[in-house]
Tab-separated table of C-alpha atoms and ligand atoms in Angstrom:
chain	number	residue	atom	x	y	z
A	127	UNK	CA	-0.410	57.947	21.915
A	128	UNK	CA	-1.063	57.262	25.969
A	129	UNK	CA	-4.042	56.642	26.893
A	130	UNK	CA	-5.601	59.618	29.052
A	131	UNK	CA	-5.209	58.967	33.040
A	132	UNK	CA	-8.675	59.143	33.689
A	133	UNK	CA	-9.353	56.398	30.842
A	134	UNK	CA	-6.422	54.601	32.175
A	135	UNK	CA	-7.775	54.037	35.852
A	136	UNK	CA	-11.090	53.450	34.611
A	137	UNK	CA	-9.464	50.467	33.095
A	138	UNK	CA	-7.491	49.457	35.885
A	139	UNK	CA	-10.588	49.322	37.695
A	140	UNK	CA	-12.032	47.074	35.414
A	141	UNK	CA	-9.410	44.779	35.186
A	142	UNK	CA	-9.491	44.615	39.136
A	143	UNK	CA	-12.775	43.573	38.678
A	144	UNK	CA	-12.553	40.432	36.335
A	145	UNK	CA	-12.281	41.857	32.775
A	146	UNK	CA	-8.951	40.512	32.714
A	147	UNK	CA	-8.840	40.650	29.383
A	148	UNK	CA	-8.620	44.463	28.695
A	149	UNK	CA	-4.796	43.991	30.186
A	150	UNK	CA	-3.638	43.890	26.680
A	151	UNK	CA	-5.051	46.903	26.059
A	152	UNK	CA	-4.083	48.498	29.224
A	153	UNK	CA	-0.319	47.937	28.303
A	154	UNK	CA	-0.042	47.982	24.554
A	155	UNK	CA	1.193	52.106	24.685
A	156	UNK	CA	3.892	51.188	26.788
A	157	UNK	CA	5.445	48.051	25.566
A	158	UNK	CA	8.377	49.912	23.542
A	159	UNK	CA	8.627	52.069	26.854
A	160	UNK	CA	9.213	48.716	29.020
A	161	UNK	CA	11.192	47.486	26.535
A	162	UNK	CA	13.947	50.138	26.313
A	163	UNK	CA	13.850	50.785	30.373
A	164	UNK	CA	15.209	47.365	30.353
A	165	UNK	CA	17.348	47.445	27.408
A	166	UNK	CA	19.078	50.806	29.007
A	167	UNK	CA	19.900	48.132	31.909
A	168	UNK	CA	20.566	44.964	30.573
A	169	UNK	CA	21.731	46.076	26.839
A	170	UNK	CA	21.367	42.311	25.596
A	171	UNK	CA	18.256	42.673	23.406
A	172	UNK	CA	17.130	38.693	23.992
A	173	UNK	CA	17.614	39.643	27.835
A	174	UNK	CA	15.192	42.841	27.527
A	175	UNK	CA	12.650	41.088	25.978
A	176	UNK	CA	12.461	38.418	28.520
A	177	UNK	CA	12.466	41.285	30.893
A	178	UNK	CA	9.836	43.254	29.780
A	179	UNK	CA	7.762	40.216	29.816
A	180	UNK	CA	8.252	39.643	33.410
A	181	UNK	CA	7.817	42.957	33.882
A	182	UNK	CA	4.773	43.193	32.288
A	183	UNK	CA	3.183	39.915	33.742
A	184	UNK	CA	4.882	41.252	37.452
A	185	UNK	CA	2.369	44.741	36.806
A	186	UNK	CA	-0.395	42.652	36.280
A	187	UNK	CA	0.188	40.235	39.031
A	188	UNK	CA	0.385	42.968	41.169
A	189	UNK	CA	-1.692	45.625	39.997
A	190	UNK	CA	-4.273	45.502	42.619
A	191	UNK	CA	-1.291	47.225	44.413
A	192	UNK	CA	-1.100	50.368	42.037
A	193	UNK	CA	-3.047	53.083	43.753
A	194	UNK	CA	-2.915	56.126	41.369
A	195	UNK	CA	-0.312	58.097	43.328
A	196	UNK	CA	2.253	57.939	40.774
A	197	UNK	CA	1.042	57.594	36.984
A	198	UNK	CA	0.840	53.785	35.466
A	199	UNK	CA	3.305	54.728	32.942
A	200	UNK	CA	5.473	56.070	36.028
A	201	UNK	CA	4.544	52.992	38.266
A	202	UNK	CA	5.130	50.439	35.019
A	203	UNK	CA	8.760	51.793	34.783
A	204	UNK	CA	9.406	51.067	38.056
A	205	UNK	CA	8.372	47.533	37.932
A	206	UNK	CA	10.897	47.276	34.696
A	207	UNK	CA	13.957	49.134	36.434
A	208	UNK	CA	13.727	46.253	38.962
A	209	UNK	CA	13.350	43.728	36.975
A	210	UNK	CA	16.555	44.798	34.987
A	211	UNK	CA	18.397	45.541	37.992
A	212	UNK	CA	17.844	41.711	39.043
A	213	UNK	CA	18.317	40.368	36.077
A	214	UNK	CA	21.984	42.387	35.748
A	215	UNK	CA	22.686	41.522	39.189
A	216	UNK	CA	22.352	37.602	38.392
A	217	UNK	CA	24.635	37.907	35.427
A	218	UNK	CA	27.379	40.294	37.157
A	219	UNK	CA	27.305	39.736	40.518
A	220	UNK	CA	26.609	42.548	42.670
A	221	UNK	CA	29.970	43.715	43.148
A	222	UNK	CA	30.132	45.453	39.928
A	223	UNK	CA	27.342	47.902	40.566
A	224	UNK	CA	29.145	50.306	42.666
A	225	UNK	CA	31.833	51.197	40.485
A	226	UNK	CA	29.919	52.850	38.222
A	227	UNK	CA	28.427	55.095	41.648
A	228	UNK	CA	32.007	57.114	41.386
A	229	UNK	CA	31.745	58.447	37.976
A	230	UNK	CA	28.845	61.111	38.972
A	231	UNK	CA	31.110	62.972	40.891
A	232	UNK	CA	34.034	63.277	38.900
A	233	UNK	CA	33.804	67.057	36.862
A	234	UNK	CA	35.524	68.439	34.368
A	235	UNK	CA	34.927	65.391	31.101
A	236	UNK	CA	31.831	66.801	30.352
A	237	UNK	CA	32.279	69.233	27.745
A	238	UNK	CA	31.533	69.205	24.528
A	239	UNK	CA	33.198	68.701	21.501
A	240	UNK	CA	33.920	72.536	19.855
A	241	UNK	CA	32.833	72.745	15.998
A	242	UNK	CA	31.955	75.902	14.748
A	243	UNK	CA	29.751	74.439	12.043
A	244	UNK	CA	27.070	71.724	12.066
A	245	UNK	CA	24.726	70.891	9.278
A	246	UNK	CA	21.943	69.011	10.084
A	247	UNK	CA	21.439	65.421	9.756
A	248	UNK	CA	17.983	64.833	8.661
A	249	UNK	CA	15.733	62.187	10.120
A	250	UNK	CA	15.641	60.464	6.336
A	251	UNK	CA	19.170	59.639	6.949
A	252	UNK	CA	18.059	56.824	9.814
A	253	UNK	CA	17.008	54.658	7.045
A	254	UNK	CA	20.864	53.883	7.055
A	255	UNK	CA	21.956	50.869	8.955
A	256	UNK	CA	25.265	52.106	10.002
A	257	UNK	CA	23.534	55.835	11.162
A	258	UNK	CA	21.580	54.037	13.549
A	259	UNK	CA	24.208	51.308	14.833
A	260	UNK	CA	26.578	54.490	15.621
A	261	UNK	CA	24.092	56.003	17.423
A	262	UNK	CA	22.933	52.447	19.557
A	263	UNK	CA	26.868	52.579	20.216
A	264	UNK	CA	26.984	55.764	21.497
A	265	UNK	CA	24.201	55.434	23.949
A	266	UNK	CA	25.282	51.903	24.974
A	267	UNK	CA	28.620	53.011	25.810
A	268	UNK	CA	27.214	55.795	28.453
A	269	UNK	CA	27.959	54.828	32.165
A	270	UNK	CA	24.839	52.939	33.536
A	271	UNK	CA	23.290	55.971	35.677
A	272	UNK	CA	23.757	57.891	32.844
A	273	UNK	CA	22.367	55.610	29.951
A	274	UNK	CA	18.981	55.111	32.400
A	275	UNK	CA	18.343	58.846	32.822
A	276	UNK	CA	19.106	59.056	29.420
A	277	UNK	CA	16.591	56.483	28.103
A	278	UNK	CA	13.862	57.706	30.530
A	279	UNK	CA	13.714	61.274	29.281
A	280	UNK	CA	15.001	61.276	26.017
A	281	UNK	CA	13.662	57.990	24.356
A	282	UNK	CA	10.497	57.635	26.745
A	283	UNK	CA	9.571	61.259	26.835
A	284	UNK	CA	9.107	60.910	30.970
A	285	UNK	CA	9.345	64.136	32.652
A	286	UNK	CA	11.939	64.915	35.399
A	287	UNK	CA	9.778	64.293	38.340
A	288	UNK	CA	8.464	60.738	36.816
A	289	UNK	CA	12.354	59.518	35.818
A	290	UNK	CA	13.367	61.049	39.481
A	291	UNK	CA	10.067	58.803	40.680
A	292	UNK	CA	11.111	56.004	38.256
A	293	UNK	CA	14.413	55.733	39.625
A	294	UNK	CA	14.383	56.436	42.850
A	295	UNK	CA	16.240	59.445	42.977
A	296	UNK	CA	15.826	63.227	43.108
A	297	UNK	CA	15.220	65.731	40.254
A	298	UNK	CA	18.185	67.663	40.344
A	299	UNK	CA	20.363	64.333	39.893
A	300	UNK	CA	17.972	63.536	36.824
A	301	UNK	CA	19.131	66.935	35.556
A	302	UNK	CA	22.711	66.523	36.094
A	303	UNK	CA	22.862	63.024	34.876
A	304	UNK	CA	21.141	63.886	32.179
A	305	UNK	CA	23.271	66.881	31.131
A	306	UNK	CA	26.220	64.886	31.574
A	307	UNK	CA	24.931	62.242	28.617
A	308	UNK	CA	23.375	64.248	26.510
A	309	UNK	CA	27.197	66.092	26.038
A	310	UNK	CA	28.863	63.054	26.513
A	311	UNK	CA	26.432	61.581	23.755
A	312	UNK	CA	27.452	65.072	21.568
A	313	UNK	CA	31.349	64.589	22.034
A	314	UNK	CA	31.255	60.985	21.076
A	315	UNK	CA	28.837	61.653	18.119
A	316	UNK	CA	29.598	64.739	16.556
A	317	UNK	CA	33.211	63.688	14.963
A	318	UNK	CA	31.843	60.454	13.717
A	319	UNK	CA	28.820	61.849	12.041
A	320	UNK	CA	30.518	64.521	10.270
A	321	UNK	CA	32.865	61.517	9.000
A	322	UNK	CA	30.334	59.629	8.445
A	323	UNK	CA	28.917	62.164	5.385
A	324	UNK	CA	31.502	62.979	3.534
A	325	UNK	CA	29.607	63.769	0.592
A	326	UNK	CA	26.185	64.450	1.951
A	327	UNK	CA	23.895	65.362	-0.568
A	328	UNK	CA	24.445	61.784	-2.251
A	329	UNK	CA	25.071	60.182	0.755
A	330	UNK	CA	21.288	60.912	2.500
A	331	UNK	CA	20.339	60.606	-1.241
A	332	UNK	CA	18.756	64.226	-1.312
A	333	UNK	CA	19.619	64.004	-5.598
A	334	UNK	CA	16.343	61.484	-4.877
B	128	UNK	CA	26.992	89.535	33.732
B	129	UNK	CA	28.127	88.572	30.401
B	130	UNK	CA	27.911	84.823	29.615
B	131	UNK	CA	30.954	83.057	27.802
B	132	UNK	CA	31.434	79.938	26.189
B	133	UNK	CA	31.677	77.402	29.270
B	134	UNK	CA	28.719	79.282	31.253
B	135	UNK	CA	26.623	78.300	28.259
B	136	UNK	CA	27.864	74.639	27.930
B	137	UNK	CA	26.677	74.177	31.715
B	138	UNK	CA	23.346	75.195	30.926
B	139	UNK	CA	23.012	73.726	27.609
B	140	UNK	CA	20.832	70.849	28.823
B	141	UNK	CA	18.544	72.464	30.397
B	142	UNK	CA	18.408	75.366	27.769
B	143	UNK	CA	17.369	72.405	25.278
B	144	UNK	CA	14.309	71.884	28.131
B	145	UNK	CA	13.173	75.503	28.614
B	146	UNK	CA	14.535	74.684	32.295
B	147	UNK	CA	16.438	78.180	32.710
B	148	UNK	CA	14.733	81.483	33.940
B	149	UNK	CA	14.113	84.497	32.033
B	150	UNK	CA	17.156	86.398	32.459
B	151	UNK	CA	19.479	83.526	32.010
B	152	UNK	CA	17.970	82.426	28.452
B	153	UNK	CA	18.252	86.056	27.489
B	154	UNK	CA	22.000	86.165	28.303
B	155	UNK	CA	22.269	82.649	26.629
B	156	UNK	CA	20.557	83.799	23.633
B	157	UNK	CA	22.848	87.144	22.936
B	158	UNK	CA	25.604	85.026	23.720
B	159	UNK	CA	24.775	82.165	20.733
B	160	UNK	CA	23.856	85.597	18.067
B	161	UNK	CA	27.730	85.861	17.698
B	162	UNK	CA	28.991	82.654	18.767
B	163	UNK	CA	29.022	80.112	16.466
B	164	UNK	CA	31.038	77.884	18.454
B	165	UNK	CA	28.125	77.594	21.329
B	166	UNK	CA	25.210	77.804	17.668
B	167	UNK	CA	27.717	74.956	16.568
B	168	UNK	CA	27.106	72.752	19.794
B	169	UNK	CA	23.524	73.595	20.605
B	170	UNK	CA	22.489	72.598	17.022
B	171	UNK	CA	24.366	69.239	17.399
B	172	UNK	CA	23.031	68.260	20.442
B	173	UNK	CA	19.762	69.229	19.272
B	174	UNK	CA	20.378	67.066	16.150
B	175	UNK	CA	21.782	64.099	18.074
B	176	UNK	CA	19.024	64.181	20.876
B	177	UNK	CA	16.090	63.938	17.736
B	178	UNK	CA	17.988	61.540	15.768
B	179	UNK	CA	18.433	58.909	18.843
B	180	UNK	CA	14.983	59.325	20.108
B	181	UNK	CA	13.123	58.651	16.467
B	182	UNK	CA	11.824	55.091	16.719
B	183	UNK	CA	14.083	53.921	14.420
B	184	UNK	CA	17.329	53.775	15.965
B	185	UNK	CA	16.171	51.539	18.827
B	186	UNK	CA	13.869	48.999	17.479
B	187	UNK	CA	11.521	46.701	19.102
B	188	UNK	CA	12.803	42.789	18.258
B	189	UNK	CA	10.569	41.642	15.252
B	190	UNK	CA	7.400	39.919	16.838
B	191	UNK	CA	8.097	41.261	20.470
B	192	UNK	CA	4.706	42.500	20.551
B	193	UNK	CA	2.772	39.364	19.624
B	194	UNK	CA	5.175	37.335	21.969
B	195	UNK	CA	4.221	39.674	25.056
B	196	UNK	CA	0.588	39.148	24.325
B	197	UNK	CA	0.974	35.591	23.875
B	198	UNK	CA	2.603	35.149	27.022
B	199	UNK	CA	-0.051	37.554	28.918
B	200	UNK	CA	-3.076	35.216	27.393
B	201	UNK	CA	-1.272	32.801	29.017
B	202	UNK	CA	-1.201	34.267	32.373
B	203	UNK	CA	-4.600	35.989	32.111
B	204	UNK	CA	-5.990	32.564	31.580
B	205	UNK	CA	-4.342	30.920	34.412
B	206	UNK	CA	-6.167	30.376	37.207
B	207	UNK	CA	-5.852	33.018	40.169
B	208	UNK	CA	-2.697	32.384	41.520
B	209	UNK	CA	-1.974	34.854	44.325
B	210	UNK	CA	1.655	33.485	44.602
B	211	UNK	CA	4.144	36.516	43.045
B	212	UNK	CA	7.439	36.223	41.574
B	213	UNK	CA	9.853	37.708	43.938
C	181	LIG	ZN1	30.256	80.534	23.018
């Protein structure tokens, strides 16, 4: 689905030099990225979307500025974590922010919950409204640091070293943060989705 | 050095990436052939992690696509304004 990097800054090129125009295309394989970078943030989905518009105008505005040394995708992100950041600092006030800091180094939460048995959920079973609202929940209700790393690699598809770019921090803290959600995101999960299906074979509708 | 349970839960994360060396994902895997507590929670995880990032469970707004390009033909057609939006 991305565009190749070599295609990419042949674009960017152009742009820079008056076809304005291909912009649209230049973005339109990231605009669900942009979107849930500042959805992880802001979680308001009205709020995200006026954010990845700034965001997306801010990249162009400055693009002249983009130099190739991280990728666009990488360098795009970036752009949208601060733009979410200042958007969730006007609405909380800064003083919130640093709470959340503490929770990385607390230990000893993050394991998993113990089952001994786990039958597959099958991707068919999204079409449910309430499958997908428990699992919008889950992720929503990560701590912040967590929820971003979370959203960059798992949902985007970035690699460490572009979320650790993205973000600002280093790789082995995208690792760790992202350990710690993905099992917080299996202890929350796992005893609601095996309530969920009760009686799964008519529940996902396999009798179909 | 035998692996147990809470050895394997550490590395789960990175297991799931192919981020553990040789020896480690060897232990891992004779560990999981006769655990099915560790099978159990590697198969969940695995489950949750598809089932969050299919395209479905976070959607984009309805028309948030044609409302970004809107707003873009709007700024590509402004004049060149080298003022930014700090
Ligand atoms: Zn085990």
């Amino acid at each position: 689905m991305q565009t190749s990097a070599a295609n990419e800054m042949g674009l960017i090129a152009r742009i820079l030099a008056g076809e304005k125009e291909l912009f649209h295309e230049l973005i339109r394989p990231y605009e669900r990225m942009v979107f849930l970078t500042l959805f992880s943030i802001v979680k308001n989905e009205t709020e995200a979307e006026d954010g990845a518009q700034e965001a997306v105008i801010s990249a162009y505005r400055h693009l002249s500025s983009f130099r190739g040394e991280a990728k666009f995708s990488t360098w795009l992100t970036t752009i949208a974590i601060n733009e979410g950041r200042k958007r969730l600092r006007k609405a909380k006030g800064a003083a919130e922010e640093s709470i959340d800091e503490r929770i990385e180094g607390q230990e000893g939460e993050y394991t998993p919950a113990p089952l001994t048995d786990w039958r597959e959920i099958p991707l068919e079973a999204l079409e449910r409204k309430e499958l997908r609202e428990v699992l919008r929940v889950a992720v929503a209700e990560l701590p912040d640091i967590y929820r971003e790393v979370f959203t960059l690699r798992d949902l985007e598809e970035l690699n460490v070293e572009e979320t650790a770019q993205a973000l600002g921090i280093n790789a082995g803290a995208v690792k760790v943060r992202l350990h710690r959600a993905r099992i917080l995101l299996q202890k929350r999960l796992v005893p609601l989705l095996k309530t969920m299906a009760p009686a799964r074979r008519s529940f996902f509708g396999r009798a179909r | 050095m035998k692996v147990d349970c809470k050895h394997v839960w550490e590395h789960i994360s990175e297991y799931i990436d192919n981020g553990v060396d040789a020896k480690l994902r060897e232990e891992i895997e004779r560990h999981l052939e006769h655990c099915e507590i560790c099978s159990a929670i590697l198969d969940s995880t695995r489950n949750i992690l598809v089932l969050t990032a299919d395209d479905r469970t976070f959607e984009l707004p309805v028309g948030y696509s044609e409302r970004m390009h809107k707003r873009l033909a709007k700024e590509l057609a402004s004049p060149e304004q080298d003022s930014d939006d700090k």
